[in-house]
Amino acid sequence: MSEQNGAVAELVDQLSRLPGIGRKSAERLAFHLLRVSENEAMALSEAIRRVRQDVRYCEVCFNLSESETCKLCGDRSRDQTKLCIVEQPRDLMSLEQAGVFRGLYHVLLGRIAPLDGIGPDQLTIEPLVERVRTGNFSEVIMATNPTVEGDGTSLYISNLLSEFPVEITRLARGITAGSVLEYANREIIADALTGRQKL
Amino acid sequence: MSEQNGAVAELVDQLSRLPGIGRKSAERLAFHLLRVSENEAMALSEAIRRVRQDVRYCEVCFNLSESETCKLCGDRSRDQTKLCIVEQPRDLMSLEQAGVFRGLYHVLLGRIAPLDGIGPDQLTIEPLVERVRTGNFSEVIMATNPTVEGDGTSLYISNLLSEFPVEITRLARGITAGSVLEYANREIIADALTGRQKL
């Protein structure tokens, strides 16, 4: 195909650069985009263009935003005393979709990962400390991923924040709702036992 | 997210309209497009735009093309006496990638599917018959999909073409290379036995 049709081959190439999209899937998507209405195909093209043109990081919490500060930071109805720290905007989105937390967020834009050459300076830790220093927070909830690097990042940050009069918590760990104990690994069981709660 | 960020939500929406892309995958793809270089994201946006703007159907074989006739039809080094009939451009692409067939193609742009209201008139059967009538073909190879509708379409077309002095063949059916007999179903085994070949 690449010899016979430049535009289709180029689209297949571009689509197959997306994570989780192999060559065959890229071809299938390309033919889909050729078959749907012109409006639908153009809407996707335009959405990609617009997201790159209009979206930046909120100057306060580093969530994605189309203005200087994001809507969450500007929403005075949210609990201004609780700050939830996440690695990436997509983590914030997961938490928001759950709809349980009504406080504010801070997005680190990564995690400390020495093996990848990512140190604290490359994250938004400095503005975070500044926010906690000048803000009115009573609780900081560490919601980094439950991985070695996520835990290390949480630990690093909680040390930095220990000088401020805020309670520092982290997300509960244990067995996941809807799962079966049979498939939980040693680490999950250990977390569940260590953090066992009164019935 | 949809409340807090229009452009990202719009991109997630558009991505989740793609076949095989669920909500979670769409979110992952959207964040990927936000994270990669602006050039890479724009290249995808542009590739989608360009494919819809520049690509049309070849006037001879109805393959996708950026000019009136496609490169395959214009390639005089290909065997002008063999015509391979496929349902969709993507089928043609699969055959071309295998690199075994060096003749010409005709793309039906679908298959006869009465249940979906698709009759022979909605396909490129009329120009196909005209091609065979006026062309110099000695063999027409039916390469529709091995489904009830694909087989029905082949049968319909082979009846129409029976008045011309061309040999009409279809792709061999049997067990697939690399597969295991254990998992072949009744139909596959039946095809393999019926079409058994001399060793």
mmCIF file of C-alpha atoms in Angstrom:
data_model
loop_
_atom_site.group_PDB
_atom_site.id
_atom_site.type_symbol
_atom_site.label_atom_id
_atom_site.label_comp_id
_atom_site.label_asym_id
_atom_site.label_seq_id
_atom_site.Cartn_x
_atom_site.Cartn_y
_atom_site.Cartn_z
ATOM 1 C CA MET A 1 0.000 0.000 0.000
ATOM 2 C CA SER A 2 2.783 2.387 0.860
ATOM 3 C CA GLU A 3 3.914 2.381 -2.746
ATOM 4 C CA GLN A 4 0.530 2.932 -4.202
ATOM 5 C CA ASN A 5 -1.000 5.454 -1.873
ATOM 6 C CA GLY A 6 0.953 8.030 0.056
ATOM 7 C CA ALA A 7 -1.846 9.574 2.086
ATOM 8 C CA VAL A 8 -3.266 6.288 3.344
ATOM 9 C CA ALA A 9 0.200 4.907 4.125
ATOM 10 C CA GLU A 10 1.061 8.092 6.005
ATOM 11 C CA LEU A 11 -2.123 7.851 8.054
ATOM 12 C CA VAL A 12 -1.439 4.183 8.858
ATOM 13 C CA ASP A 13 2.103 5.172 9.898
ATOM 14 C CA GLN A 14 0.875 7.944 12.161
ATOM 15 C CA LEU A 15 -1.844 5.799 13.719
ATOM 16 C CA SER A 16 0.563 2.964 14.425
ATOM 17 C CA ARG A 17 2.708 5.327 16.513
ATOM 18 C CA LEU A 18 -0.107 5.481 19.057
ATOM 19 C CA PRO A 19 0.409 3.296 22.133
ATOM 20 C CA GLY A 20 -1.280 -0.075 21.879
ATOM 21 C CA ILE A 21 -2.079 0.349 18.182
ATOM 22 C CA GLY A 22 -0.254 -2.181 16.024
ATOM 23 C CA ARG A 23 0.073 -2.167 12.271
ATOM 24 C CA LYS A 24 -3.125 -4.129 11.642
ATOM 25 C CA SER A 25 -5.168 -1.978 14.003
ATOM 26 C CA ALA A 26 -3.759 1.149 12.381
ATOM 27 C CA GLU A 27 -4.869 -0.119 8.976
ATOM 28 C CA ARG A 28 -8.308 -0.901 10.313
ATOM 29 C CA LEU A 29 -8.589 2.581 11.846
ATOM 30 C CA ALA A 30 -7.366 4.234 8.654
ATOM 31 C CA PHE A 31 -9.987 2.452 6.560
ATOM 32 C CA HIS A 32 -12.578 3.358 9.152
ATOM 33 C CA LEU A 33 -11.635 7.031 8.809
ATOM 34 C CA LEU A 34 -11.933 6.710 5.040
ATOM 35 C CA ARG A 35 -15.372 5.187 5.310
ATOM 36 C CA VAL A 36 -17.082 7.417 7.867
ATOM 37 C CA SER A 37 -18.609 10.759 6.946
ATOM 38 C CA GLU A 38 -16.141 13.504 6.135
ATOM 39 C CA ASN A 39 -17.476 15.438 9.132
ATOM 40 C CA GLU A 40 -16.634 12.668 11.557
ATOM 41 C CA ALA A 41 -13.104 12.225 10.245
ATOM 42 C CA MET A 42 -12.487 15.965 10.267
ATOM 43 C CA ALA A 43 -13.847 16.253 13.816
ATOM 44 C CA LEU A 44 -11.109 13.907 15.014
ATOM 45 C CA SER A 45 -8.433 15.746 13.066
ATOM 46 C CA GLU A 46 -9.665 19.024 14.485
ATOM 47 C CA ALA A 47 -9.917 17.702 18.068
ATOM 48 C CA ILE A 48 -6.257 16.679 17.952
ATOM 49 C CA ARG A 49 -5.226 20.045 16.567
ATOM 50 C CA ARG A 50 -7.279 21.946 19.102
ATOM 51 C CA VAL A 51 -6.081 19.973 22.107
ATOM 52 C CA ARG A 52 -2.493 20.806 21.230
ATOM 53 C CA GLN A 53 -3.270 24.401 20.493
ATOM 54 C CA ASP A 54 -5.546 25.266 23.401
ATOM 55 C CA VAL A 55 -4.570 23.012 26.263
ATOM 56 C CA ARG A 56 -1.831 23.903 28.723
ATOM 57 C CA TYR A 57 -1.119 23.292 32.394
ATOM 58 C CA CYS A 58 -3.030 25.097 35.106
ATOM 59 C CA GLU A 59 -0.653 27.548 36.791
ATOM 60 C CA VAL A 60 -1.830 26.473 40.224
ATOM 61 C CA CYS A 61 -2.306 22.708 40.173
ATOM 62 C CA PHE A 62 -0.754 21.715 36.805
ATOM 63 C CA ASN A 63 -3.879 19.950 35.672
ATOM 64 C CA LEU A 64 -4.678 20.323 31.982
ATOM 65 C CA SER A 65 -6.531 23.532 31.341
ATOM 66 C CA GLU A 66 -7.667 25.818 28.567
ATOM 67 C CA SER A 67 -7.143 28.915 30.706
ATOM 68 C CA GLU A 68 -4.444 30.098 33.130
ATOM 69 C CA THR A 69 -6.038 28.276 36.015
ATOM 70 C CA CYS A 70 -8.245 25.221 35.623
ATOM 71 C CA LYS A 71 -11.920 24.995 36.477
ATOM 72 C CA LEU A 72 -11.245 22.830 39.519
ATOM 73 C CA CYS A 73 -8.928 25.434 41.034
ATOM 74 C CA GLY A 74 -11.460 28.148 40.281
ATOM 75 C CA ASP A 75 -14.378 26.225 41.801
ATOM 76 C CA ARG A 76 -14.937 27.813 45.229
ATOM 77 C CA SER A 77 -17.508 25.176 46.119
ATOM 78 C CA ARG A 78 -14.712 22.608 46.456
ATOM 79 C CA ASP A 79 -13.132 21.938 49.843
ATOM 80 C CA GLN A 80 -10.160 24.330 49.953
ATOM 81 C CA THR A 81 -8.595 22.536 52.921
ATOM 82 C CA LYS A 82 -7.929 19.206 51.256
ATOM 83 C CA LEU A 83 -5.201 18.697 48.674
ATOM 84 C CA CYS A 84 -4.865 15.493 46.691
ATOM 85 C CA ILE A 85 -1.504 14.857 45.015
ATOM 86 C CA VAL A 86 -1.436 12.774 41.838
ATOM 87 C CA GLU A 87 1.217 11.913 39.290
ATOM 88 C CA GLN A 88 -0.593 12.739 36.060
ATOM 89 C CA PRO A 89 -3.683 14.561 34.794
ATOM 90 C CA ARG A 90 -5.171 11.176 33.870
ATOM 91 C CA ASP A 91 -4.970 10.121 37.536
ATOM 92 C CA LEU A 92 -6.831 13.275 38.487
ATOM 93 C CA MET A 93 -9.434 12.362 35.876
ATOM 94 C CA SER A 94 -9.902 8.885 37.380
ATOM 95 C CA LEU A 95 -10.388 10.369 40.824
ATOM 96 C CA GLU A 96 -12.824 12.965 39.510
ATOM 97 C CA GLN A 97 -14.830 10.333 37.675
ATOM 98 C CA ALA A 98 -15.204 8.420 40.936
ATOM 99 C CA GLY A 99 -16.804 11.620 42.262
ATOM 100 C CA VAL A 100 -15.855 10.967 45.884
ATOM 101 C CA PHE A 101 -13.224 13.646 46.468
ATOM 102 C CA ARG A 102 -14.360 17.264 46.498
ATOM 103 C CA GLY A 103 -11.128 19.023 47.452
ATOM 104 C CA LEU A 104 -8.288 20.396 45.325
ATOM 105 C CA TYR A 105 -5.545 18.637 43.411
ATOM 106 C CA HIS A 106 -1.878 19.009 42.651
ATOM 107 C CA VAL A 107 -0.470 17.212 39.614
ATOM 108 C CA LEU A 108 3.220 16.302 39.872
ATOM 109 C CA LEU A 109 3.517 15.637 36.111
ATOM 110 C CA GLY A 110 5.510 12.482 36.811
ATOM 111 C CA ARG A 111 7.156 10.585 39.630
ATOM 112 C CA ILE A 112 10.690 10.474 40.950
ATOM 113 C CA ALA A 113 12.391 7.784 38.899
ATOM 114 C CA PRO A 114 16.174 7.794 39.291
ATOM 115 C CA LEU A 115 16.548 4.973 36.755
ATOM 116 C CA ASP A 116 14.874 7.138 34.132
ATOM 117 C CA GLY A 117 16.855 10.173 35.216
ATOM 118 C CA ILE A 118 13.809 11.905 36.667
ATOM 119 C CA GLY A 119 14.584 13.751 39.881
ATOM 120 C CA PRO A 120 12.390 15.928 42.123
ATOM 121 C CA ASP A 121 13.424 19.044 40.180
ATOM 122 C CA GLN A 122 11.667 17.852 37.069
ATOM 123 C CA LEU A 123 8.354 17.558 38.878
ATOM 124 C CA THR A 124 6.076 20.292 40.236
ATOM 125 C CA ILE A 125 7.229 19.687 43.811
ATOM 126 C CA GLU A 126 8.567 23.205 44.417
ATOM 127 C CA PRO A 127 5.263 24.915 43.584
ATOM 128 C CA LEU A 128 3.521 22.226 45.652
ATOM 129 C CA VAL A 129 5.546 23.078 48.743
ATOM 130 C CA GLU A 130 4.849 26.746 48.108
ATOM 131 C CA ARG A 131 1.125 26.003 47.811
ATOM 132 C CA VAL A 132 1.075 24.133 51.109
ATOM 133 C CA ARG A 133 3.151 26.861 52.788
ATOM 134 C CA THR A 134 0.859 29.688 51.745
ATOM 135 C CA GLY A 135 -2.404 27.759 51.519
ATOM 136 C CA ASN A 136 -5.002 26.804 54.034
ATOM 137 C CA PHE A 137 -4.777 23.040 53.793
ATOM 138 C CA SER A 138 -5.486 20.770 56.727
ATOM 139 C CA GLU A 139 -4.897 17.521 54.872
ATOM 140 C CA VAL A 140 -2.665 16.432 52.006
ATOM 141 C CA ILE A 141 -3.655 13.108 50.442
ATOM 142 C CA MET A 142 -0.891 11.286 48.586
ATOM 143 C CA ALA A 143 -2.499 9.569 45.596
ATOM 144 C CA THR A 144 0.555 8.562 43.616
ATOM 145 C CA ASN A 145 0.475 5.135 41.995
ATOM 146 C CA PRO A 146 0.997 2.132 44.287
ATOM 147 C CA THR A 147 4.374 1.311 42.719
ATOM 148 C CA VAL A 148 7.923 1.494 44.047
ATOM 149 C CA GLU A 149 8.463 4.824 42.327
ATOM 150 C CA GLY A 150 5.060 6.205 43.282
ATOM 151 C CA ASP A 151 5.623 5.232 46.913
ATOM 152 C CA GLY A 152 9.126 6.736 46.851
ATOM 153 C CA THR A 153 7.748 9.983 45.468
ATOM 154 C CA SER A 154 5.100 10.079 48.191
ATOM 155 C CA LEU A 155 7.696 9.482 50.859
ATOM 156 C CA TYR A 156 9.954 12.217 49.496
ATOM 157 C CA ILE A 157 7.102 14.715 49.406
ATOM 158 C CA SER A 158 5.727 13.800 52.823
ATOM 159 C CA ASN A 159 9.182 14.448 54.275
ATOM 160 C CA LEU A 160 9.239 17.882 52.653
ATOM 161 C CA LEU A 161 5.771 18.698 53.937
ATOM 162 C CA SER A 162 6.359 17.450 57.472
ATOM 163 C CA GLU A 163 7.366 20.947 58.588
ATOM 164 C CA PHE A 164 3.858 22.257 57.877
ATOM 165 C CA PRO A 165 0.833 21.763 60.133
ATOM 166 C CA VAL A 166 -1.008 19.471 57.725
ATOM 167 C CA GLU A 167 -2.077 15.900 58.124
ATOM 168 C CA ILE A 168 -0.509 13.731 55.425
ATOM 169 C CA THR A 169 -2.442 10.648 54.354
ATOM 170 C CA ARG A 170 -2.311 8.219 51.498
ATOM 171 C CA LEU A 171 -4.935 6.183 49.649
ATOM 172 C CA ALA A 172 -5.970 2.983 51.403
ATOM 173 C CA ARG A 173 -4.528 -0.254 50.113
ATOM 174 C CA GLY A 174 -6.124 -3.642 50.296
ATOM 175 C CA ILE A 175 -8.210 -6.000 48.244
ATOM 176 C CA THR A 176 -10.162 -4.369 45.433
ATOM 177 C CA ALA A 177 -13.930 -4.269 45.465
ATOM 178 C CA GLY A 178 -15.335 -6.923 43.156
ATOM 179 C CA SER A 179 -12.160 -8.999 43.066
ATOM 180 C CA VAL A 180 -11.669 -12.511 44.420
ATOM 181 C CA LEU A 181 -9.217 -13.256 47.210
ATOM 182 C CA GLU A 182 -8.020 -16.305 45.317
ATOM 183 C CA TYR A 183 -6.275 -14.101 42.746
ATOM 184 C CA ALA A 184 -4.870 -11.485 45.127
ATOM 185 C CA ASN A 185 -1.089 -11.724 45.381
ATOM 186 C CA ARG A 186 1.048 -11.748 48.518
ATOM 187 C CA GLU A 187 1.533 -7.980 48.482
ATOM 188 C CA ILE A 188 -2.181 -7.248 48.182
ATOM 189 C CA ILE A 189 -3.018 -9.672 51.005
ATOM 190 C CA ALA A 190 -0.277 -8.140 53.166
ATOM 191 C CA ASP A 191 -1.673 -4.625 52.533
ATOM 192 C CA ALA A 192 -5.185 -5.819 53.322
ATOM 193 C CA LEU A 193 -4.144 -7.428 56.588
ATOM 194 C CA THR A 194 -1.893 -4.601 57.720
ATOM 195 C CA GLY A 195 -4.562 -2.003 57.047
ATOM 196 C CA ARG A 196 -7.509 -4.055 58.343
ATOM 197 C CA GLN A 197 -10.464 -1.999 59.467
ATOM 198 C CA LYS A 198 -13.080 -2.383 62.237
ATOM 199 C CA LEU A 199 -16.349 -3.876 61.032
ATOM 200 C CA MET B 1 -13.155 15.783 32.874
ATOM 201 C CA SER B 2 -15.807 16.855 30.419
ATOM 202 C CA GLU B 3 -16.813 19.666 32.741
ATOM 203 C CA GLN B 4 -13.363 20.936 33.356
ATOM 204 C CA ASN B 5 -11.725 20.712 29.980
ATOM 205 C CA GLY B 6 -13.607 20.996 26.707
ATOM 206 C CA ALA B 7 -10.783 20.280 24.296
ATOM 207 C CA VAL B 8 -9.561 17.145 26.050
ATOM 208 C CA ALA B 9 -13.100 15.846 26.543
ATOM 209 C CA GLU B 10 -13.843 16.476 22.875
ATOM 210 C CA LEU B 11 -10.722 14.572 21.822
ATOM 211 C CA VAL B 12 -11.612 11.654 24.107
ATOM 212 C CA ASP B 13 -15.119 11.653 22.595
ATOM 213 C CA GLN B 14 -13.815 11.625 19.050
ATOM 214 C CA LEU B 15 -11.238 8.921 19.773
ATOM 215 C CA SER B 16 -13.794 6.699 21.455
ATOM 216 C CA ARG B 17 -15.866 6.695 18.250
ATOM 217 C CA LEU B 18 -13.105 4.704 16.568
ATOM 218 C CA PRO B 19 -13.797 0.976 16.275
ATOM 219 C CA GLY B 20 -12.248 -1.074 19.059
ATOM 220 C CA ILE B 21 -11.363 2.016 21.115
ATOM 221 C CA GLY B 22 -13.258 2.148 24.396
ATOM 222 C CA ARG B 23 -13.508 5.070 26.770
ATOM 223 C CA LYS B 24 -10.396 4.140 28.768
ATOM 224 C CA SER B 25 -8.301 3.598 25.650
ATOM 225 C CA ALA B 26 -9.513 6.890 24.250
ATOM 226 C CA GLU B 27 -8.405 8.651 27.419
ATOM 227 C CA ARG B 28 -5.019 6.976 27.254
ATOM 228 C CA LEU B 29 -4.625 7.982 23.605
ATOM 229 C CA ALA B 30 -5.691 11.554 24.340
ATOM 230 C CA PHE B 31 -3.111 11.910 27.103
ATOM 231 C CA HIS B 32 -0.533 10.366 24.817
ATOM 232 C CA LEU B 33 -1.293 13.001 22.184
ATOM 233 C CA LEU B 34 -0.934 15.688 24.827
ATOM 234 C CA ARG B 35 2.426 14.342 25.913
ATOM 235 C CA VAL B 36 4.186 13.713 22.602
ATOM 236 C CA SER B 37 5.880 16.473 20.657
ATOM 237 C CA GLU B 38 3.568 18.964 19.013
ATOM 238 C CA ASN B 39 4.923 17.829 15.639
ATOM 239 C CA GLU B 40 3.908 14.248 16.198
ATOM 240 C CA ALA B 41 0.389 15.139 17.293
ATOM 241 C CA MET B 42 -0.041 17.538 14.392
ATOM 242 C CA ALA B 43 1.253 14.942 11.939
ATOM 243 C CA LEU B 44 -1.629 12.656 12.905
ATOM 244 C CA SER B 45 -4.170 15.454 12.683
ATOM 245 C CA GLU B 46 -2.824 16.384 9.272
ATOM 246 C CA ALA B 47 -2.707 12.785 8.021
ATOM 247 C CA ILE B 48 -6.403 12.379 8.797
ATOM 248 C CA ARG B 49 -7.242 15.654 7.059
ATOM 249 C CA ARG B 50 -5.155 14.808 4.036
ATOM 250 C CA VAL B 51 -6.501 11.294 3.594
ATOM 251 C CA ARG B 52 -10.041 12.664 3.431
ATOM 252 C CA GLN B 53 -9.064 15.483 1.132
ATOM 253 C CA ASP B 54 -6.818 13.673 -1.324
ATOM 254 C CA VAL B 55 -7.970 10.092 -1.456
ATOM 255 C CA ARG B 56 -10.699 8.874 -3.794
ATOM 256 C CA TYR B 57 -11.537 5.709 -5.667
ATOM 257 C CA CYS B 58 -9.616 4.655 -8.759
ATOM 258 C CA GLU B 59 -11.918 5.030 -11.781
ATOM 259 C CA VAL B 60 -10.881 1.637 -13.112
ATOM 260 C CA CYS B 61 -10.585 -0.740 -10.162
ATOM 261 C CA PHE B 62 -12.112 1.296 -7.291
ATOM 262 C CA ASN B 63 -9.047 0.903 -5.139
ATOM 263 C CA LEU B 64 -8.130 3.955 -3.052
ATOM 264 C CA SER B 65 -6.100 6.393 -5.074
ATOM 265 C CA GLU B 66 -4.810 9.933 -5.038
ATOM 266 C CA SER B 67 -5.222 10.258 -8.808
ATOM 267 C CA GLU B 68 -7.908 9.265 -11.327
ATOM 268 C CA THR B 69 -6.482 5.810 -11.724
ATOM 269 C CA CYS B 70 -4.407 4.054 -9.067
ATOM 270 C CA LYS B 71 -0.779 3.063 -9.377
ATOM 271 C CA LEU B 72 -1.642 -0.620 -9.639
ATOM 272 C CA CYS B 73 -3.867 -0.031 -12.645
ATOM 273 C CA GLY B 74 -1.189 2.136 -14.209
ATOM 274 C CA ASP B 75 1.587 -0.412 -13.645
ATOM 275 C CA ARG B 76 2.127 -2.065 -17.050
ATOM 276 C CA SER B 77 4.536 -4.583 -15.531
ATOM 277 C CA ARG B 78 1.630 -6.320 -13.808
ATOM 278 C CA ASP B 79 -0.072 -9.267 -15.471
ATOM 279 C CA GLN B 80 -2.917 -7.696 -17.444
ATOM 280 C CA THR B 81 -4.651 -11.034 -17.991
ATOM 281 C CA LYS B 82 -5.443 -11.828 -14.357
ATOM 282 C CA LEU B 83 -8.113 -10.005 -12.406
ATOM 283 C CA CYS B 84 -8.564 -10.493 -8.684
ATOM 284 C CA ILE B 85 -11.898 -9.420 -7.178
ATOM 285 C CA VAL B 86 -11.986 -8.281 -3.566
ATOM 286 C CA GLU B 87 -14.613 -6.715 -1.329
ATOM 287 C CA GLN B 88 -12.674 -3.791 0.124
ATOM 288 C CA PRO B 89 -9.459 -1.827 -0.416
ATOM 289 C CA ARG B 90 -8.100 -3.339 2.820
ATOM 290 C CA ASP B 91 -8.471 -6.832 1.309
ATOM 291 C CA LEU B 92 -6.469 -5.651 -1.685
ATOM 292 C CA MET B 93 -3.840 -4.351 0.717
ATOM 293 C CA SER B 94 -3.586 -7.730 2.468
ATOM 294 C CA LEU B 95 -3.122 -9.478 -0.863
ATOM 295 C CA GLU B 96 -0.538 -6.954 -1.996
ATOM 296 C CA GLN B 97 1.397 -7.304 1.246
ATOM 297 C CA ALA B 98 1.579 -11.062 0.689
ATOM 298 C CA GLY B 99 3.290 -10.143 -2.587
ATOM 299 C CA VAL B 100 2.208 -13.298 -4.406
ATOM 300 C CA PHE B 101 -0.297 -11.924 -6.908
ATOM 301 C CA ARG B 102 1.015 -9.707 -9.704
ATOM 302 C CA GLY B 103 -2.155 -9.189 -11.724
ATOM 303 C CA LEU B 104 -4.857 -6.510 -11.511
ATOM 304 C CA TYR B 105 -7.640 -6.003 -9.002
ATOM 305 C CA HIS B 106 -11.257 -4.988 -8.876
ATOM 306 C CA VAL B 107 -12.669 -3.689 -5.602
ATOM 307 C CA LEU B 108 -16.415 -4.280 -5.133
ATOM 308 C CA LEU B 109 -16.646 -1.791 -2.237
ATOM 309 C CA GLY B 110 -18.794 -4.221 -0.281
ATOM 310 C CA ARG B 111 -20.612 -7.505 -0.657
ATOM 311 C CA ILE B 112 -24.175 -8.413 -1.507
ATOM 312 C CA ALA B 113 -25.947 -8.437 1.836
ATOM 313 C CA PRO B 114 -29.745 -8.533 1.507
ATOM 314 C CA LEU B 115 -30.187 -8.350 5.277
ATOM 315 C CA ASP B 116 -28.322 -5.028 5.323
ATOM 316 C CA GLY B 117 -30.183 -3.860 2.224
ATOM 317 C CA ILE B 118 -27.089 -4.027 0.053
ATOM 318 C CA GLY B 119 -27.861 -5.307 -3.427
ATOM 319 C CA PRO B 120 -25.635 -5.776 -6.499
ATOM 320 C CA ASP B 121 -26.457 -2.249 -7.699
ATOM 321 C CA GLN B 122 -24.664 -0.684 -4.733
ATOM 322 C CA LEU B 123 -21.438 -2.457 -5.600
ATOM 323 C CA THR B 124 -19.055 -1.893 -8.515
ATOM 324 C CA ILE B 125 -20.337 -4.965 -10.341
ATOM 325 C CA GLU B 126 -21.526 -3.137 -13.466
ATOM 326 C CA PRO B 127 -18.106 -1.583 -14.184
ATOM 327 C CA LEU B 128 -16.557 -4.989 -13.389
ATOM 328 C CA VAL B 129 -18.622 -6.722 -16.053
ATOM 329 C CA GLU B 130 -17.730 -3.943 -18.485
ATOM 330 C CA ARG B 131 -14.042 -4.388 -17.624
ATOM 331 C CA VAL B 132 -14.179 -8.104 -18.281
ATOM 332 C CA ARG B 133 -16.166 -7.578 -21.496
ATOM 333 C CA THR B 134 -13.708 -5.096 -22.968
ATOM 334 C CA GLY B 135 -10.528 -6.312 -21.274
ATOM 335 C CA ASN B 136 -8.064 -9.003 -22.090
ATOM 336 C CA PHE B 137 -8.469 -11.194 -19.015
ATOM 337 C CA SER B 138 -7.947 -14.932 -19.102
ATOM 338 C CA GLU B 139 -8.651 -15.526 -15.421
ATOM 339 C CA VAL B 140 -10.851 -13.883 -12.818
ATOM 340 C CA ILE B 141 -9.989 -14.835 -9.239
ATOM 341 C CA MET B 142 -12.770 -14.412 -6.707
ATOM 342 C CA ALA B 143 -11.177 -13.268 -3.448
ATOM 343 C CA THR B 144 -14.238 -12.212 -1.479
ATOM 344 C CA ASN B 145 -14.272 -13.128 2.199
ATOM 345 C CA PRO B 146 -15.020 -16.776 3.055
ATOM 346 C CA THR B 147 -18.393 -15.910 4.594
ATOM 347 C CA VAL B 148 -21.949 -16.633 3.527
ATOM 348 C CA GLU B 149 -22.264 -13.155 2.041
ATOM 349 C CA GLY B 150 -18.818 -13.212 0.449
ATOM 350 C CA ASP B 151 -19.540 -16.600 -1.120
ATOM 351 C CA GLY B 152 -22.937 -15.407 -2.303
ATOM 352 C CA THR B 153 -21.387 -12.358 -3.919
ATOM 353 C CA SER B 154 -18.803 -14.540 -5.665
ATOM 354 C CA LEU B 155 -21.488 -16.843 -6.960
ATOM 355 C CA TYR B 156 -23.570 -13.944 -8.248
ATOM 356 C CA ILE B 157 -20.607 -12.438 -10.060
ATOM 357 C CA SER B 158 -19.362 -15.730 -11.479
ATOM 358 C CA ASN B 159 -22.828 -16.260 -12.996
ATOM 359 C CA LEU B 160 -22.684 -12.836 -14.623
ATOM 360 C CA LEU B 161 -19.200 -13.478 -15.989
ATOM 361 C CA SER B 162 -19.945 -16.967 -17.273
ATOM 362 C CA GLU B 163 -20.814 -15.551 -20.713
ATOM 363 C CA PHE B 164 -17.222 -14.376 -21.206
ATOM 364 C CA PRO B 165 -14.289 -16.614 -22.189
ATOM 365 C CA VAL B 166 -12.512 -16.292 -18.833
ATOM 366 C CA GLU B 167 -11.628 -18.917 -16.286
ATOM 367 C CA ILE B 168 -13.226 -18.132 -12.943
ATOM 368 C CA THR B 169 -11.426 -19.358 -9.837
ATOM 369 C CA ARG B 170 -11.613 -18.675 -6.152
ATOM 370 C CA LEU B 171 -9.035 -18.666 -3.330
ATOM 371 C CA ALA B 172 -8.208 -22.093 -1.936
ATOM 372 C CA ARG B 173 -9.788 -23.059 1.372
ATOM 373 C CA GLY B 174 -8.367 -25.395 3.941
ATOM 374 C CA ILE B 175 -6.358 -25.382 7.107
ATOM 375 C CA THR B 176 -4.264 -22.260 7.653
ATOM 376 C CA ALA B 177 -0.485 -22.420 7.660
ATOM 377 C CA GLY B 178 0.841 -22.343 11.202
ATOM 378 C CA SER B 179 -2.429 -23.431 12.792
ATOM 379 C CA VAL B 180 -3.150 -26.662 14.650
ATOM 380 C CA LEU B 181 -5.692 -29.182 13.401
ATOM 381 C CA GLU B 182 -6.984 -29.578 16.930
ATOM 382 C CA TYR B 183 -8.565 -26.123 16.831
ATOM 383 C CA ALA B 184 -9.886 -26.239 13.271
ATOM 384 C CA ASN B 185 -13.674 -26.369 13.209
ATOM 385 C CA ARG B 186 -15.878 -28.703 11.182
ATOM 386 C CA GLU B 187 -16.183 -26.299 8.271
ATOM 387 C CA ILE B 188 -12.440 -25.808 7.971
ATOM 388 C CA ILE B 189 -11.799 -29.551 8.087
ATOM 389 C CA ALA B 190 -14.524 -30.114 5.487
ATOM 390 C CA ASP B 191 -12.944 -27.495 3.181
ATOM 391 C CA ALA B 192 -9.523 -29.031 3.698
ATOM 392 C CA LEU B 193 -10.723 -32.531 2.866
ATOM 393 C CA THR B 194 -12.875 -31.516 -0.082
ATOM 394 C CA GLY B 195 -10.078 -29.501 -1.621
ATOM 395 C CA ARG B 196 -7.264 -31.932 -0.806
ATOM 396 C CA GLN B 197 -4.256 -31.652 -3.064
ATOM 397 C CA LYS B 198 -1.762 -34.148 -4.478
ATOM 398 C CA LEU B 199 1.482 -34.324 -2.484
#
